[in-house]
Amino acid sequence: MDPYLLMWGLLTFITVPGCQAELCDDDPPKITHATFKAVAYKEGTMLNCECKRGFRRIKSGSPYMLCTGNSSHSSWDNQCQCTSSAARNATKQVTPQPEEQKERKTTEMQSQMQLADQVSLPGHCREPPPWENEATERIYHFVVGQTVYYQCVQGYRALHRGPAESVCKMTHGKTRWTQPQLICTGETEPSQFPDFQIQTEVTATMETFIFTTEYQVAVAGCVFLLISVLLLSGLTWQRRQRKNRRTI
């Protein structure tokens, strides 16, 4: 974690009334082919004011946004502002190109859709509004009690084995994230159910083969026993005939 942000965060706990949240030491767990998303952010959460390539924060701007508030209302303090890194445009922001405007519009629409799906939770902030020329990826510094939810990326499907979420908790004086029970598999890969079905069919075939073999052995044994009985009966009959002839 950035030492500057950590120091600023410690000062924030003292200077911001009612903000006594403790930052999580680590980031949420990483799941292969999955991303995580917070529905709402607990008070004390910090968001880095990152700018995309070719831009930087304004000199008088804050390095982060902070979720603050009270029991009835929470919001993000400070605003992120990016300016061009070029010397001739150091005092003003560059107007984005049509492609950038289209990309920004799409991002804003997605953010609005996400906000519409979110619920108001006491002591939580919603997704911060986008700022001009912000970086593609947002970097959050979560606090204890934060919950994030996981979903598979495009082209993969989820095999749930339990909760697909992770919570930052304080245990024995240290923060830790609970492990989400989620596995993402490719859309073209066979699921575990067909594999299970194949294994079941193979097992059934083997059992049928074993049963058939045992049946054949039993039949052969019966035939052998029957032939033996007939031979013994024939030998016994011949001996009796010989005795009868001698007696006569």
PDB file of C-alpha atoms in Angstrom:
ATOM      1  CA  MET A   1       0.000   0.000   0.000  1.00  0.00           C
ATOM      2  CA  ASP A   2       1.214   3.542  -0.792  1.00  0.00           C
ATOM      3  CA  PRO A   3       2.887   4.977   2.383  1.00  0.00           C
ATOM      4  CA  TYR A   4       1.491   8.424   1.551  1.00  0.00           C
ATOM      5  CA  LEU A   5      -2.049   7.100   1.419  1.00  0.00           C
ATOM      6  CA  LEU A   6      -1.535   5.125   4.613  1.00  0.00           C
ATOM      7  CA  MET A   7      -0.252   8.202   6.453  1.00  0.00           C
ATOM      8  CA  TRP A   8      -3.076  10.323   5.068  1.00  0.00           C
ATOM      9  CA  GLY A   9      -5.551   7.660   6.077  1.00  0.00           C
ATOM     10  CA  LEU A  10      -4.271   7.642   9.648  1.00  0.00           C
ATOM     11  CA  LEU A  11      -4.614  11.411   9.793  1.00  0.00           C
ATOM     12  CA  THR A  12      -8.097  11.087   8.350  1.00  0.00           C
ATOM     13  CA  PHE A  13      -9.178   8.857  11.224  1.00  0.00           C
ATOM     14  CA  ILE A  14      -8.310  11.704  13.584  1.00  0.00           C
ATOM     15  CA  THR A  15      -9.541  14.702  11.614  1.00  0.00           C
ATOM     16  CA  VAL A  16     -12.743  13.337  10.079  1.00  0.00           C
ATOM     17  CA  PRO A  17     -15.553  13.192  12.677  1.00  0.00           C
ATOM     18  CA  GLY A  18     -17.133   9.784  13.100  1.00  0.00           C
ATOM     19  CA  CYS A  19     -14.653   8.049  10.774  1.00  0.00           C
ATOM     20  CA  GLN A  20     -12.940   5.312  12.758  1.00  0.00           C
ATOM     21  CA  ALA A  21     -12.760   2.661  10.069  1.00  0.00           C
ATOM     22  CA  GLU A  22      -9.628   0.574   9.744  1.00  0.00           C
ATOM     23  CA  LEU A  23      -8.124  -0.179   6.361  1.00  0.00           C
ATOM     24  CA  CYS A  24      -7.778  -3.766   5.156  1.00  0.00           C
ATOM     25  CA  ASP A  25      -4.129  -4.781   4.857  1.00  0.00           C
ATOM     26  CA  ASP A  26      -4.568  -6.750   1.621  1.00  0.00           C
ATOM     27  CA  ASP A  27      -6.655  -6.634  -1.531  1.00  0.00           C
ATOM     28  CA  PRO A  28      -9.575  -9.049  -1.989  1.00  0.00           C
ATOM     29  CA  PRO A  29      -8.594 -12.571  -3.138  1.00  0.00           C
ATOM     30  CA  LYS A  30      -8.026 -13.147  -6.839  1.00  0.00           C
ATOM     31  CA  ILE A  31     -10.090 -15.826  -8.573  1.00  0.00           C
ATOM     32  CA  THR A  32      -8.959 -17.149 -11.963  1.00  0.00           C
ATOM     33  CA  HIS A  33     -11.121 -15.777 -14.802  1.00  0.00           C
ATOM     34  CA  ALA A  34     -13.242 -13.747 -12.347  1.00  0.00           C
ATOM     35  CA  THR A  35     -13.569 -10.131 -11.232  1.00  0.00           C
ATOM     36  CA  PHE A  36     -14.992  -8.664  -8.036  1.00  0.00           C
ATOM     37  CA  LYS A  37     -17.278  -5.691  -7.527  1.00  0.00           C
ATOM     38  CA  ALA A  38     -18.593  -3.843  -4.468  1.00  0.00           C
ATOM     39  CA  VAL A  39     -22.292  -3.018  -4.435  1.00  0.00           C
ATOM     40  CA  ALA A  40     -21.625  -0.216  -1.944  1.00  0.00           C
ATOM     41  CA  TYR A  41     -18.542   1.090  -0.142  1.00  0.00           C
ATOM     42  CA  LYS A  42     -18.240   1.438   3.620  1.00  0.00           C
ATOM     43  CA  GLU A  43     -17.355   4.800   5.133  1.00  0.00           C
ATOM     44  CA  GLY A  44     -13.583   5.207   5.239  1.00  0.00           C
ATOM     45  CA  THR A  45     -13.027   3.630   1.812  1.00  0.00           C
ATOM     46  CA  MET A  46     -10.482   5.484  -0.314  1.00  0.00           C
ATOM     47  CA  LEU A  47     -10.307   5.660  -4.116  1.00  0.00           C
ATOM     48  CA  ASN A  48      -7.064   6.711  -5.827  1.00  0.00           C
ATOM     49  CA  CYS A  49      -7.376   9.636  -8.199  1.00  0.00           C
ATOM     50  CA  GLU A  50      -5.610   7.910 -11.085  1.00  0.00           C
ATOM     51  CA  CYS A  51      -5.421   9.458 -14.543  1.00  0.00           C
ATOM     52  CA  LYS A  52      -5.021   7.724 -17.867  1.00  0.00           C
ATOM     53  CA  ARG A  53      -1.788   7.835 -19.809  1.00  0.00           C
ATOM     54  CA  GLY A  54      -0.811  11.339 -20.888  1.00  0.00           C
ATOM     55  CA  PHE A  55      -2.647  12.992 -17.993  1.00  0.00           C
ATOM     56  CA  ARG A  56      -1.919  13.679 -14.327  1.00  0.00           C
ATOM     57  CA  ARG A  57      -3.683  15.048 -11.251  1.00  0.00           C
ATOM     58  CA  ILE A  58      -3.873  18.793 -10.960  1.00  0.00           C
ATOM     59  CA  LYS A  59      -1.382  20.220  -8.455  1.00  0.00           C
ATOM     60  CA  SER A  60      -4.070  21.459  -6.105  1.00  0.00           C
ATOM     61  CA  GLY A  61      -6.130  18.271  -6.415  1.00  0.00           C
ATOM     62  CA  SER A  62      -6.534  15.513  -3.836  1.00  0.00           C
ATOM     63  CA  PRO A  63      -4.704  12.203  -4.392  1.00  0.00           C
ATOM     64  CA  TYR A  64      -7.826  10.270  -3.455  1.00  0.00           C
ATOM     65  CA  MET A  65     -11.566  10.384  -2.817  1.00  0.00           C
ATOM     66  CA  LEU A  66     -12.865   9.428   0.637  1.00  0.00           C
ATOM     67  CA  CYS A  67     -16.242   7.972   1.588  1.00  0.00           C
ATOM     68  CA  THR A  68     -17.491   9.938   4.599  1.00  0.00           C
ATOM     69  CA  GLY A  69     -20.825  10.781   6.178  1.00  0.00           C
ATOM     70  CA  ASN A  70     -23.092  10.024   9.089  1.00  0.00           C
ATOM     71  CA  SER A  71     -25.783   7.490   9.948  1.00  0.00           C
ATOM     72  CA  SER A  72     -28.265   9.096   7.551  1.00  0.00           C
ATOM     73  CA  HIS A  73     -26.129  10.048   4.559  1.00  0.00           C
ATOM     74  CA  SER A  74     -22.750   9.119   3.108  1.00  0.00           C
ATOM     75  CA  SER A  75     -20.921  10.601   0.136  1.00  0.00           C
ATOM     76  CA  TRP A  76     -17.497  10.965  -1.432  1.00  0.00           C
ATOM     77  CA  ASP A  77     -15.334  13.870  -0.240  1.00  0.00           C
ATOM     78  CA  ASN A  78     -13.010  15.616  -2.689  1.00  0.00           C
ATOM     79  CA  GLN A  79     -13.102  15.316  -6.457  1.00  0.00           C
ATOM     80  CA  CYS A  80     -10.561  13.808  -8.812  1.00  0.00           C
ATOM     81  CA  GLN A  81      -9.326  16.072 -11.628  1.00  0.00           C
ATOM     82  CA  CYS A  82      -6.859  15.197 -14.376  1.00  0.00           C
ATOM     83  CA  THR A  83      -4.965  17.543 -16.652  1.00  0.00           C
ATOM     84  CA  SER A  84      -2.737  16.989 -19.661  1.00  0.00           C
ATOM     85  CA  SER A  85       0.906  16.226 -18.941  1.00  0.00           C
ATOM     86  CA  ALA A  86       1.987  18.382 -21.924  1.00  0.00           C
ATOM     87  CA  ALA A  87       3.573  21.682 -20.893  1.00  0.00           C
ATOM     88  CA  ARG A  88       1.446  23.799 -23.220  1.00  0.00           C
ATOM     89  CA  ASN A  89      -1.740  22.322 -21.797  1.00  0.00           C
ATOM     90  CA  ALA A  90      -0.641  22.232 -18.165  1.00  0.00           C
ATOM     91  CA  THR A  91      -3.289  24.695 -17.023  1.00  0.00           C
ATOM     92  CA  LYS A  92      -6.306  23.279 -18.826  1.00  0.00           C
ATOM     93  CA  GLN A  93      -7.816  19.922 -19.588  1.00  0.00           C
ATOM     94  CA  VAL A  94      -7.707  18.545 -23.110  1.00  0.00           C
ATOM     95  CA  THR A  95     -11.013  17.974 -24.857  1.00  0.00           C
ATOM     96  CA  PRO A  96     -11.328  14.230 -25.433  1.00  0.00           C
ATOM     97  CA  GLN A  97     -11.479  12.913 -28.972  1.00  0.00           C
ATOM     98  CA  PRO A  98     -14.752  11.521 -30.371  1.00  0.00           C
ATOM     99  CA  GLU A  99     -13.566   7.955 -29.621  1.00  0.00           C
ATOM    100  CA  GLU A 100     -12.758   8.967 -26.052  1.00  0.00           C
ATOM    101  CA  GLN A 101     -16.110  10.728 -25.701  1.00  0.00           C
ATOM    102  CA  LYS A 102     -17.886   7.599 -26.921  1.00  0.00           C
ATOM    103  CA  GLU A 103     -15.897   5.423 -24.505  1.00  0.00           C
ATOM    104  CA  ARG A 104     -16.592   7.838 -21.643  1.00  0.00           C
ATOM    105  CA  LYS A 105     -20.291   7.918 -22.494  1.00  0.00           C
ATOM    106  CA  THR A 106     -20.400   4.126 -22.435  1.00  0.00           C
ATOM    107  CA  THR A 107     -18.626   4.104 -19.069  1.00  0.00           C
ATOM    108  CA  GLU A 108     -21.037   6.669 -17.658  1.00  0.00           C
ATOM    109  CA  MET A 109     -24.034   4.685 -18.894  1.00  0.00           C
ATOM    110  CA  GLN A 110     -22.647   1.538 -17.279  1.00  0.00           C
ATOM    111  CA  SER A 111     -22.069   3.439 -14.039  1.00  0.00           C
ATOM    112  CA  GLN A 112     -25.627   4.783 -14.115  1.00  0.00           C
ATOM    113  CA  MET A 113     -26.968   1.262 -14.672  1.00  0.00           C
ATOM    114  CA  GLN A 114     -24.897   0.021 -11.762  1.00  0.00           C
ATOM    115  CA  LEU A 115     -26.168   2.825  -9.550  1.00  0.00           C
ATOM    116  CA  ALA A 116     -29.744   1.991 -10.483  1.00  0.00           C
ATOM    117  CA  ASP A 117     -29.201  -1.578  -9.312  1.00  0.00           C
ATOM    118  CA  GLN A 118     -27.635  -0.569  -6.015  1.00  0.00           C
ATOM    119  CA  VAL A 119     -29.485  -0.248  -2.761  1.00  0.00           C
ATOM    120  CA  SER A 120     -29.005   2.480  -0.156  1.00  0.00           C
ATOM    121  CA  LEU A 121     -27.127   1.067   2.830  1.00  0.00           C
ATOM    122  CA  PRO A 122     -26.521   3.126   5.993  1.00  0.00           C
ATOM    123  CA  GLY A 123     -22.859   4.006   6.376  1.00  0.00           C
ATOM    124  CA  HIS A 124     -22.081   3.199   2.736  1.00  0.00           C
ATOM    125  CA  CYS A 125     -21.321   5.213  -0.392  1.00  0.00           C
ATOM    126  CA  ARG A 126     -22.395   4.304  -3.894  1.00  0.00           C
ATOM    127  CA  GLU A 127     -20.066   3.973  -6.871  1.00  0.00           C
ATOM    128  CA  PRO A 128     -18.167   7.290  -7.299  1.00  0.00           C
ATOM    129  CA  PRO A 129     -19.087   9.209 -10.459  1.00  0.00           C
ATOM    130  CA  PRO A 130     -16.500   9.057 -13.266  1.00  0.00           C
ATOM    131  CA  TRP A 131     -14.153  11.974 -13.798  1.00  0.00           C
ATOM    132  CA  GLU A 132     -12.687  13.223 -17.037  1.00  0.00           C
ATOM    133  CA  ASN A 133      -9.607  11.359 -18.278  1.00  0.00           C
ATOM    134  CA  GLU A 134      -9.614   8.875 -15.386  1.00  0.00           C
ATOM    135  CA  ALA A 135      -7.609   5.658 -15.598  1.00  0.00           C
ATOM    136  CA  THR A 136      -9.236   2.491 -16.907  1.00  0.00           C
ATOM    137  CA  GLU A 137      -8.876   0.617 -13.607  1.00  0.00           C
ATOM    138  CA  ARG A 138      -9.995   2.032 -10.277  1.00  0.00           C
ATOM    139  CA  ILE A 139      -7.868   1.330  -7.214  1.00  0.00           C
ATOM    140  CA  TYR A 140      -9.768   1.154  -3.924  1.00  0.00           C
ATOM    141  CA  HIS A 141      -8.481   0.863  -0.376  1.00  0.00           C
ATOM    142  CA  PHE A 142     -11.180  -1.022   1.500  1.00  0.00           C
ATOM    143  CA  VAL A 143     -11.996  -0.999   5.200  1.00  0.00           C
ATOM    144  CA  VAL A 144     -12.975  -3.748   7.639  1.00  0.00           C
ATOM    145  CA  GLY A 145     -16.526  -4.938   7.052  1.00  0.00           C
ATOM    146  CA  GLN A 146     -16.439  -4.379   3.278  1.00  0.00           C
ATOM    147  CA  THR A 147     -18.075  -7.037   1.094  1.00  0.00           C
ATOM    148  CA  VAL A 148     -17.190  -7.631  -2.549  1.00  0.00           C
ATOM    149  CA  TYR A 149     -18.994  -9.930  -4.985  1.00  0.00           C
ATOM    150  CA  TYR A 150     -17.409 -12.082  -7.700  1.00  0.00           C
ATOM    151  CA  GLN A 151     -18.544 -12.977 -11.197  1.00  0.00           C
ATOM    152  CA  CYS A 152     -16.857 -14.786 -14.074  1.00  0.00           C
ATOM    153  CA  VAL A 153     -15.478 -12.755 -16.965  1.00  0.00           C
ATOM    154  CA  GLN A 154     -16.980 -12.974 -20.430  1.00  0.00           C
ATOM    155  CA  GLY A 155     -16.477 -16.375 -22.017  1.00  0.00           C
ATOM    156  CA  TYR A 156     -16.561 -18.239 -18.705  1.00  0.00           C
ATOM    157  CA  ARG A 157     -19.377 -19.614 -16.584  1.00  0.00           C
ATOM    158  CA  ALA A 158     -19.607 -20.068 -12.837  1.00  0.00           C
ATOM    159  CA  LEU A 159     -19.558 -23.360 -10.972  1.00  0.00           C
ATOM    160  CA  HIS A 160     -20.824 -22.344  -7.534  1.00  0.00           C
ATOM    161  CA  ARG A 161     -19.708 -24.349  -4.552  1.00  0.00           C
ATOM    162  CA  GLY A 162     -20.673 -21.742  -1.994  1.00  0.00           C
ATOM    163  CA  PRO A 163     -20.925 -17.933  -1.537  1.00  0.00           C
ATOM    164  CA  ALA A 164     -19.363 -15.993  -4.419  1.00  0.00           C
ATOM    165  CA  GLU A 165     -18.377 -13.148  -2.111  1.00  0.00           C
ATOM    166  CA  SER A 166     -15.569 -12.087   0.200  1.00  0.00           C
ATOM    167  CA  VAL A 167     -15.696 -10.037   3.407  1.00  0.00           C
ATOM    168  CA  CYS A 168     -12.822  -8.165   5.059  1.00  0.00           C
ATOM    169  CA  LYS A 169     -12.758  -9.154   8.732  1.00  0.00           C
ATOM    170  CA  MET A 170     -10.593  -8.404  11.757  1.00  0.00           C
ATOM    171  CA  THR A 171      -9.206 -11.572  13.343  1.00  0.00           C
ATOM    172  CA  HIS A 172      -6.740 -11.537  16.258  1.00  0.00           C
ATOM    173  CA  GLY A 173      -5.746  -7.966  15.482  1.00  0.00           C
ATOM    174  CA  LYS A 174      -5.134  -8.628  11.777  1.00  0.00           C
ATOM    175  CA  THR A 175      -7.369  -8.080   8.776  1.00  0.00           C
ATOM    176  CA  ARG A 176      -8.166 -10.895   6.366  1.00  0.00           C
ATOM    177  CA  TRP A 177     -10.566 -11.550   3.488  1.00  0.00           C
ATOM    178  CA  THR A 178     -12.801 -14.599   3.502  1.00  0.00           C
ATOM    179  CA  GLN A 179     -12.247 -16.957   0.560  1.00  0.00           C
ATOM    180  CA  PRO A 180     -15.047 -16.931  -2.065  1.00  0.00           C
ATOM    181  CA  GLN A 181     -16.253 -20.357  -3.201  1.00  0.00           C
ATOM    182  CA  LEU A 182     -16.366 -19.799  -6.953  1.00  0.00           C
ATOM    183  CA  ILE A 183     -14.821 -21.606  -9.930  1.00  0.00           C
ATOM    184  CA  CYS A 184     -15.003 -20.235 -13.473  1.00  0.00           C
ATOM    185  CA  THR A 185     -14.779 -22.622 -16.424  1.00  0.00           C
ATOM    186  CA  GLY A 186     -14.665 -21.916 -20.160  1.00  0.00           C
ATOM    187  CA  GLU A 187     -17.943 -21.938 -22.091  1.00  0.00           C
ATOM    188  CA  THR A 188     -16.527 -24.569 -24.492  1.00  0.00           C
ATOM    189  CA  GLU A 189     -15.221 -26.827 -21.747  1.00  0.00           C
ATOM    190  CA  PRO A 190     -17.475 -29.687 -20.616  1.00  0.00           C
ATOM    191  CA  SER A 191     -18.972 -29.215 -17.199  1.00  0.00           C
ATOM    192  CA  GLN A 192     -18.532 -31.586 -14.321  1.00  0.00           C
ATOM    193  CA  PHE A 193     -21.981 -33.076 -14.899  1.00  0.00           C
ATOM    194  CA  PRO A 194     -21.149 -34.700 -18.285  1.00  0.00           C
ATOM    195  CA  ASP A 195     -17.920 -35.984 -16.745  1.00  0.00           C
ATOM    196  CA  PHE A 196     -19.908 -37.427 -13.898  1.00  0.00           C
ATOM    197  CA  GLN A 197     -22.347 -38.968 -16.381  1.00  0.00           C
ATOM    198  CA  ILE A 198     -19.513 -40.546 -18.376  1.00  0.00           C
ATOM    199  CA  GLN A 199     -17.975 -41.937 -15.218  1.00  0.00           C
ATOM    200  CA  THR A 200     -21.366 -43.299 -14.191  1.00  0.00           C
ATOM    201  CA  GLU A 201     -21.838 -44.948 -17.594  1.00  0.00           C
ATOM    202  CA  VAL A 202     -18.362 -46.473 -17.461  1.00  0.00           C
ATOM    203  CA  THR A 203     -19.025 -47.778 -13.963  1.00  0.00           C
ATOM    204  CA  ALA A 204     -22.373 -49.230 -15.050  1.00  0.00           C
ATOM    205  CA  THR A 205     -20.731 -50.873 -18.073  1.00  0.00           C
ATOM    206  CA  MET A 206     -18.024 -52.378 -15.904  1.00  0.00           C
ATOM    207  CA  GLU A 207     -20.622 -53.673 -13.452  1.00  0.00           C
ATOM    208  CA  THR A 208     -22.614 -55.172 -16.339  1.00  0.00           C
ATOM    209  CA  PHE A 209     -19.463 -56.808 -17.723  1.00  0.00           C
ATOM    210  CA  ILE A 210     -18.583 -58.234 -14.320  1.00  0.00           C
ATOM    211  CA  PHE A 211     -22.155 -59.457 -13.855  1.00  0.00           C
ATOM    212  CA  THR A 212     -22.130 -61.096 -17.328  1.00  0.00           C
ATOM    213  CA  THR A 213     -18.803 -62.787 -16.679  1.00  0.00           C
ATOM    214  CA  GLU A 214     -19.962 -64.107 -13.321  1.00  0.00           C
ATOM    215  CA  TYR A 215     -23.175 -65.381 -14.939  1.00  0.00           C
ATOM    216  CA  GLN A 216     -21.229 -67.173 -17.660  1.00  0.00           C
ATOM    217  CA  VAL A 217     -18.932 -68.788 -15.089  1.00  0.00           C
ATOM    218  CA  ALA A 218     -21.948 -69.922 -13.056  1.00  0.00           C
ATOM    219  CA  VAL A 219     -23.628 -71.433 -16.121  1.00  0.00           C
ATOM    220  CA  ALA A 220     -20.440 -73.189 -17.146  1.00  0.00           C
ATOM    221  CA  GLY A 221     -20.100 -74.582 -13.637  1.00  0.00           C
ATOM    222  CA  CYS A 222     -23.674 -75.887 -13.724  1.00  0.00           C
ATOM    223  CA  VAL A 223     -23.122 -77.544 -17.132  1.00  0.00           C
ATOM    224  CA  PHE A 224     -19.864 -79.109 -15.914  1.00  0.00           C
ATOM    225  CA  LEU A 225     -21.622 -80.402 -12.791  1.00  0.00           C
ATOM    226  CA  LEU A 226     -24.490 -81.817 -14.872  1.00  0.00           C
ATOM    227  CA  ILE A 227     -22.065 -83.603 -17.231  1.00  0.00           C
ATOM    228  CA  SER A 228     -20.175 -85.005 -14.257  1.00  0.00           C
ATOM    229  CA  VAL A 229     -23.392 -86.337 -12.746  1.00  0.00           C
ATOM    230  CA  LEU A 230     -24.368 -87.950 -16.042  1.00  0.00           C
ATOM    231  CA  LEU A 231     -20.957 -89.579 -16.432  1.00  0.00           C
ATOM    232  CA  LEU A 232     -21.049 -90.917 -12.895  1.00  0.00           C
ATOM    233  CA  SER A 233     -24.577 -92.229 -13.461  1.00  0.00           C
ATOM    234  CA  GLY A 234     -23.457 -93.935 -16.686  1.00  0.00           C
ATOM    235  CA  LEU A 235     -20.478 -95.569 -14.981  1.00  0.00           C
ATOM    236  CA  THR A 236     -22.652 -96.759 -12.129  1.00  0.00           C
ATOM    237  CA  TRP A 237     -25.185 -98.256 -14.571  1.00  0.00           C
ATOM    238  CA  GLN A 238     -22.451-100.097 -16.489  1.00  0.00           C
ATOM    239  CA  ARG A 239     -21.083-101.642 -13.284  1.00  0.00           C
ATOM    240  CA  ARG A 240     -24.515-102.867 -12.319  1.00  0.00           C
ATOM    241  CA  GLN A 241     -24.998-104.461 -15.745  1.00  0.00           C
ATOM    242  CA  ARG A 242     -21.714-106.296 -15.423  1.00  0.00           C
ATOM    243  CA  LYS A 243     -22.654-107.634 -11.998  1.00  0.00           C
ATOM    244  CA  ASN A 244     -26.027-108.805 -13.284  1.00  0.00           C
ATOM    245  CA  ARG A 245     -24.373-110.676 -16.149  1.00  0.00           C
ATOM    246  CA  ARG A 246     -21.948-112.437 -13.793  1.00  0.00           C
ATOM    247  CA  THR A 247     -24.730-113.459 -11.491  1.00  0.00           C
ATOM    248  CA  ILE A 248     -26.663-115.089 -14.349  1.00  0.00           C
TER     249      ILE A 248
END
